[in-house]
Amino acid sequence: MGIMSVRELNANISRALALVEAGDTIDITKNGVVIAEMRPKKLRRELDPIWKADFDALFEDFEKGVPFGQSFSYEERNG
């Protein structure tokens, strides 16, 4: 992961895009504070089919909730 100020990004946009295209993530700062992040689109979690399938399965479990009358021990609830 790299860090660039807005000024550096403005002066080196081609280099920054080449880094992102190669898979790097760049934090953009203004006055030393991170205000944005540049990252490759291919790394977005929502587009990863494995991540999406796992997320959907987890969400379905949350929608189902805990079966009525079932109780869990302290260890089961808190890991």
CSV table of C-alpha atoms in Angstrom, one decimal:
chain,number,residue,atom,x,y,z
A,1,MET,CA,0.0,0.0,0.0
A,2,GLY,CA,1.3,3.4,-0.9
A,3,ILE,CA,0.5,6.9,0.3
A,4,MET,CA,0.4,10.0,-1.9
A,5,SER,CA,-0.6,13.6,-1.2
A,6,VAL,CA,-3.1,15.3,-3.4
A,7,ARG,CA,-0.2,17.3,-4.9
A,8,GLU,CA,1.8,14.2,-5.6
A,9,LEU,CA,-1.2,12.4,-7.2
A,10,ASN,CA,-1.9,15.4,-9.3
A,11,ALA,CA,1.8,15.5,-10.6
A,12,ASN,CA,2.1,11.7,-11.0
A,13,ILE,CA,-1.4,10.4,-12.0
A,14,SER,CA,0.0,8.1,-14.6
A,15,ARG,CA,2.4,6.5,-12.2
A,16,ALA,CA,-0.4,6.2,-9.6
A,17,LEU,CA,-2.7,4.5,-12.1
A,18,ALA,CA,0.0,2.1,-13.1
A,19,LEU,CA,0.5,1.1,-9.5
A,20,VAL,CA,-3.2,0.6,-8.9
A,21,GLU,CA,-3.4,-1.4,-12.2
A,22,ALA,CA,-0.6,-3.6,-10.9
A,23,GLY,CA,-2.7,-4.4,-7.8
A,24,ASP,CA,-1.5,-1.8,-5.3
A,25,THR,CA,-3.7,0.3,-3.1
A,26,ILE,CA,-2.9,4.0,-2.6
A,27,ASP,CA,-4.1,6.2,0.2
A,28,ILE,CA,-4.6,9.9,-0.8
A,29,THR,CA,-3.8,12.5,1.8
A,30,LYS,CA,-4.6,16.1,2.2
A,31,ASN,CA,-2.7,18.0,4.9
A,32,GLY,CA,-1.5,14.7,6.3
A,33,VAL,CA,-5.1,13.2,6.7
A,34,VAL,CA,-6.2,10.3,4.5
A,35,ILE,CA,-9.2,11.5,2.5
A,36,ALA,CA,-9.5,8.8,-0.2
A,37,GLU,CA,-8.3,5.4,-1.3
A,38,MET,CA,-7.4,4.2,-4.8
A,39,ARG,CA,-7.6,0.5,-5.4
A,40,PRO,CA,-8.1,-1.9,-8.3
A,41,LYS,CA,-11.7,-2.7,-9.1
A,42,LYS,CA,-10.9,-6.4,-9.3
A,43,LEU,CA,-10.2,-6.4,-5.5
A,44,ARG,CA,-13.6,-5.2,-4.5
A,45,ARG,CA,-15.1,-7.8,-2.1
A,46,GLU,CA,-18.6,-7.5,-3.5
A,47,LEU,CA,-17.3,-8.8,-6.9
A,48,ASP,CA,-15.4,-11.8,-5.5
A,49,PRO,CA,-17.7,-14.8,-6.1
A,50,ILE,CA,-16.3,-16.7,-3.1
A,51,TRP,CA,-16.7,-13.8,-0.7
A,52,LYS,CA,-20.2,-13.1,-2.1
A,53,ALA,CA,-21.3,-16.7,-1.6
A,54,ASP,CA,-20.0,-16.7,2.0
A,55,PHE,CA,-21.6,-13.4,2.8
A,56,ASP,CA,-25.0,-14.5,1.4
A,57,ALA,CA,-24.9,-17.8,3.4
A,58,LEU,CA,-24.0,-15.8,6.6
A,59,PHE,CA,-26.9,-13.3,5.9
A,60,GLU,CA,-29.3,-16.2,5.4
A,61,ASP,CA,-28.3,-17.6,8.8
A,62,PHE,CA,-28.9,-14.2,10.4
A,63,GLU,CA,-32.3,-14.0,8.8
A,64,LYS,CA,-33.3,-17.4,10.2
A,65,GLY,CA,-32.2,-16.5,13.7
A,66,VAL,CA,-31.9,-18.9,16.6
A,67,PRO,CA,-34.5,-21.7,16.5
A,68,PHE,CA,-37.2,-21.3,19.1
A,69,GLY,CA,-36.5,-23.0,22.4
A,70,GLN,CA,-32.8,-23.6,21.7
A,71,SER,CA,-30.4,-22.2,24.2
A,72,PHE,CA,-26.6,-21.8,24.0
A,73,SER,CA,-24.0,-22.0,26.7
A,74,TYR,CA,-21.8,-19.0,27.5
A,75,GLU,CA,-18.9,-20.5,25.6
A,76,GLU,CA,-21.1,-21.1,22.5
A,77,ARG,CA,-22.4,-17.5,22.6
A,78,ASN,CA,-19.0,-15.8,23.2
A,79,GLY,CA,-16.5,-18.1,21.6
